[in-house]
Short mmCIF file of C-alpha atoms in Angstrom, two decimals:
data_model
loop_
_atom_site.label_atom_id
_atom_site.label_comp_id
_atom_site.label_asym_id
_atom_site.label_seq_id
_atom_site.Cartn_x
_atom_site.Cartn_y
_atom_site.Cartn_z
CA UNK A 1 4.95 -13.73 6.76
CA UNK A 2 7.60 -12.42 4.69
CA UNK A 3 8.61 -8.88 4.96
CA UNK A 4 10.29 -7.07 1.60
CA UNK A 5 12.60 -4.04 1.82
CA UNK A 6 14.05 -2.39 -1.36
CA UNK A 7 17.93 -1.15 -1.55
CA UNK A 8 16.61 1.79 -3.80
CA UNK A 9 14.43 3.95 -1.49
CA UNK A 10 14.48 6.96 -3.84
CA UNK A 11 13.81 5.26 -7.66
CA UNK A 12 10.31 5.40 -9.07
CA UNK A 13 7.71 3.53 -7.74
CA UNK A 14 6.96 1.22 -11.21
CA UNK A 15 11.09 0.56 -10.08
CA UNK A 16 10.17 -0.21 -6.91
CA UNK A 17 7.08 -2.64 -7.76
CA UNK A 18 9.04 -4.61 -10.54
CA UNK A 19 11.34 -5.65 -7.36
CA UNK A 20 8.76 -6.67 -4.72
CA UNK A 21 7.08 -8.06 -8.27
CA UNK A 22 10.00 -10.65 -8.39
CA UNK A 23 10.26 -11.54 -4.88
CA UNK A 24 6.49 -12.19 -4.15
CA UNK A 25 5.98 -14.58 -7.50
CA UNK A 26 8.87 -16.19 -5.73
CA UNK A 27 7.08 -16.26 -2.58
CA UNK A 28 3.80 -17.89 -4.53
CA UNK A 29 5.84 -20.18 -6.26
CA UNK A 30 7.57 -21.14 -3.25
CA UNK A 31 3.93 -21.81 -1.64
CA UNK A 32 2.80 -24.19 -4.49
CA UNK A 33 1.55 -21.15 -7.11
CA UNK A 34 -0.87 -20.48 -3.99
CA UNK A 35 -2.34 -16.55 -4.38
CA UNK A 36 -1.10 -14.67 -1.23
CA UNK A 37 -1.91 -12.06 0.92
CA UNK A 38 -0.45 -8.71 0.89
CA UNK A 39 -0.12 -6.45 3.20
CA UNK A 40 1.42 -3.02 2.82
CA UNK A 41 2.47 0.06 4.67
CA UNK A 42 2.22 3.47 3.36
CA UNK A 43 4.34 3.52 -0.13
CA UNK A 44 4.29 -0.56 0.23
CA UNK A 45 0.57 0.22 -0.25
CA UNK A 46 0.63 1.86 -3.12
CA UNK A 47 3.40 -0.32 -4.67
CA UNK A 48 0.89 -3.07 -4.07
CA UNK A 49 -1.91 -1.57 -5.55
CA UNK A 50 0.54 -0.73 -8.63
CA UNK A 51 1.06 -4.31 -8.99
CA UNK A 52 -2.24 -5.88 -8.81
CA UNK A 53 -3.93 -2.82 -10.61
CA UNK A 54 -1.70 -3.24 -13.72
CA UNK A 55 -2.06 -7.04 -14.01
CA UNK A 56 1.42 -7.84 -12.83
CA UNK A 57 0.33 -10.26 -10.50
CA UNK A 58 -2.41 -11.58 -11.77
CA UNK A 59 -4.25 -14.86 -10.35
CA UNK A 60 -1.20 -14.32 -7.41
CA UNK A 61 -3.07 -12.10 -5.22
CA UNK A 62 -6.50 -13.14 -2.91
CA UNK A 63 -6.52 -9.46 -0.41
CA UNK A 64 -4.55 -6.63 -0.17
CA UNK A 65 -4.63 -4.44 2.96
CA UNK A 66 -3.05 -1.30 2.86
CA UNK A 67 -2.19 1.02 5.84
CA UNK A 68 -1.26 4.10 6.07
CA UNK A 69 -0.85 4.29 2.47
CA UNK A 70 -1.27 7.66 0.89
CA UNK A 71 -3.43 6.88 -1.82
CA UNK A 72 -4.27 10.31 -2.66
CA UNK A 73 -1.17 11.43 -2.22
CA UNK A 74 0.32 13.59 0.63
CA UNK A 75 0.97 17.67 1.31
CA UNK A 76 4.27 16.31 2.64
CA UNK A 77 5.64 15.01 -0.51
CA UNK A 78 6.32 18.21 -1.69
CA UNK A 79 8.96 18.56 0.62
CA UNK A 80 10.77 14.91 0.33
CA UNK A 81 13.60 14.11 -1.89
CA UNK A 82 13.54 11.11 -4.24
CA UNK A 83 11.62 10.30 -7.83
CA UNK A 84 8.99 7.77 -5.73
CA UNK A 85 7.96 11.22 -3.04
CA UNK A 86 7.32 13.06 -6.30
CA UNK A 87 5.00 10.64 -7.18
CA UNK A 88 3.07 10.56 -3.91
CA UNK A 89 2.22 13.78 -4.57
CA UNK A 90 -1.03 15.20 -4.49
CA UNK A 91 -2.46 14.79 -7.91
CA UNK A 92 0.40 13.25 -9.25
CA UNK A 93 0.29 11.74 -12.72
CA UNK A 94 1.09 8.22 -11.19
CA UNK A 95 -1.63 8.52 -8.80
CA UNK A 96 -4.16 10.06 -10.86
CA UNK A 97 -3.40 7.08 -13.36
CA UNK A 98 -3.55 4.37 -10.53
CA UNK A 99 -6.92 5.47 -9.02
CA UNK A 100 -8.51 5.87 -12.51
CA UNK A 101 -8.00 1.94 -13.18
CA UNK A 102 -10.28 -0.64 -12.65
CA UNK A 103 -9.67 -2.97 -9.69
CA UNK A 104 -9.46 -7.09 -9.99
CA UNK A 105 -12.61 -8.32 -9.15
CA UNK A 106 -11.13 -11.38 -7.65
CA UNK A 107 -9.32 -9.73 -5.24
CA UNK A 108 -10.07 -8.44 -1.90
CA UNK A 109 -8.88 -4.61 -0.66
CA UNK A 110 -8.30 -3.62 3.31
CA UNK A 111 -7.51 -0.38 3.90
CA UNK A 112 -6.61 1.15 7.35
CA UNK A 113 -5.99 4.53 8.05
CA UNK A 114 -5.46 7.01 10.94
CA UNK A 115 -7.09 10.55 11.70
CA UNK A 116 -3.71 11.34 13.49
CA UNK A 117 -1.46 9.85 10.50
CA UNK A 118 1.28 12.48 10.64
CA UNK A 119 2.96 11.80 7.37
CA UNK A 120 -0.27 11.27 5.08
CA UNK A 121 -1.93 14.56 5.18
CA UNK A 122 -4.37 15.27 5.02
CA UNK A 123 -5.34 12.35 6.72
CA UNK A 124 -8.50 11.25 4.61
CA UNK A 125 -5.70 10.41 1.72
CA UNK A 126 -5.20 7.48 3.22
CA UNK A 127 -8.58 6.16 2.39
CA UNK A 128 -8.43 3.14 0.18
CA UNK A 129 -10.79 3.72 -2.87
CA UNK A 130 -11.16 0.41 -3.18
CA UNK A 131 -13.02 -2.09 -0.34
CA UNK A 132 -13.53 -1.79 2.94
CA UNK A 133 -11.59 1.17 5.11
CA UNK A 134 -11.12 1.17 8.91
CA UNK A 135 -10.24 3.96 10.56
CA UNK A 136 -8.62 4.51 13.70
CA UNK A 137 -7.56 7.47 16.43
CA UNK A 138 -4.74 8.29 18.13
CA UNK A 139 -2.31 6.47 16.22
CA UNK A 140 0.58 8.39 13.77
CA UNK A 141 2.16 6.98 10.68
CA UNK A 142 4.54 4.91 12.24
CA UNK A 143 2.66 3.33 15.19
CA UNK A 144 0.39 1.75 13.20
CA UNK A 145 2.62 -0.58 12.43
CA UNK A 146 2.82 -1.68 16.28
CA UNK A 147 -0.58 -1.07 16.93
CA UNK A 148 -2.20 -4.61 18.17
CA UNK A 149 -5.77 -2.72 16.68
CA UNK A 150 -4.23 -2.66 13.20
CA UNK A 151 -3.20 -6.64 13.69
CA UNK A 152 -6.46 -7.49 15.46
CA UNK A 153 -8.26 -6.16 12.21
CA UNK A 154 -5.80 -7.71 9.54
CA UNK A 155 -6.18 -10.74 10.97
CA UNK A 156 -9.88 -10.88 11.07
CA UNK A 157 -10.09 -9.64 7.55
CA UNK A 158 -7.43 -11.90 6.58
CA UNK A 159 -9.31 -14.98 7.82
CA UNK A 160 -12.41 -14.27 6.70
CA UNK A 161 -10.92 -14.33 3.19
CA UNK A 162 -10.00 -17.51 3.40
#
């Protein structure tokens, strides 16, 4: 497990991707050229998808499992600072280009969302439009990262992947 960060929170998202882009070919490489799993939380979602969507990973990739990613955007964007919030707007040309692509067939999408998310709202944004989608209750934006549900499902999905 190998979590990535960026040092430029506020550039674009394409910006954003072409980083984690580097660092998880190094990861595959690392693993023998092995396609990996990725797993990302609500922007890392969508940076993901961004990635494997546009063929910049591929033959890298076997599932990716987003959560709490606002794949339709958010009403709260419109309020954040920074290029990448612009373009997690509702209807946002970025958006509205990445879910009019066609998906990888060879690779597997998780998405896992909350009706209490209190960042991704409305909720139902968070809906991958690609895969399978589980939803849970009673957790916010943030405590689905902690949440031993979200793990218990990632790992079942995960493994049954493999």
């Amino acid at each position: 497990v190998v979590a990535l960060s960026t040092r430029h929170y506020f550039s674009s998202l394409e910006r954003l991707a072409e980083e984690y882009r580097t660092r998880i070919i190094q990861i595959s490489d690392a693993a023998g050229g092995k396609p990996v799993d990725l797993v990302g939380h609500s922007m890392g979602g969508l940076l993901a998808r961004y990635l494997v969507e546009s063929g910049r990973l591929t033959g890298r990739v076997n599932s990716l499992a987003s959560v709490a990613t606002p794949h339709l955007g958010s009403v709260l964007a419109w309020v954040a600072i920074g290029r990448n919030m612009r373009q997690m707007r509702r209807g946002s040309a970025f958006l509205e280009r990445l879910n009019g692509v066609t998906s990888p067939a060879d690779v597997r999408y998780i998405g896992i969302c909350s009706t209490h998310d209190n960042l991704v709202l409305p909720w139902h944004c968070a809906l991958s439009p690609r895969g399978d989608n589980f939803i849970i209750r009673y957790r916010g934006h943030l405590s689905l990262l902690m949440s031993r549900q979200v793990v218990n499902i990632l790992v079942k999905q995960l493994q049954a992947g493999d």
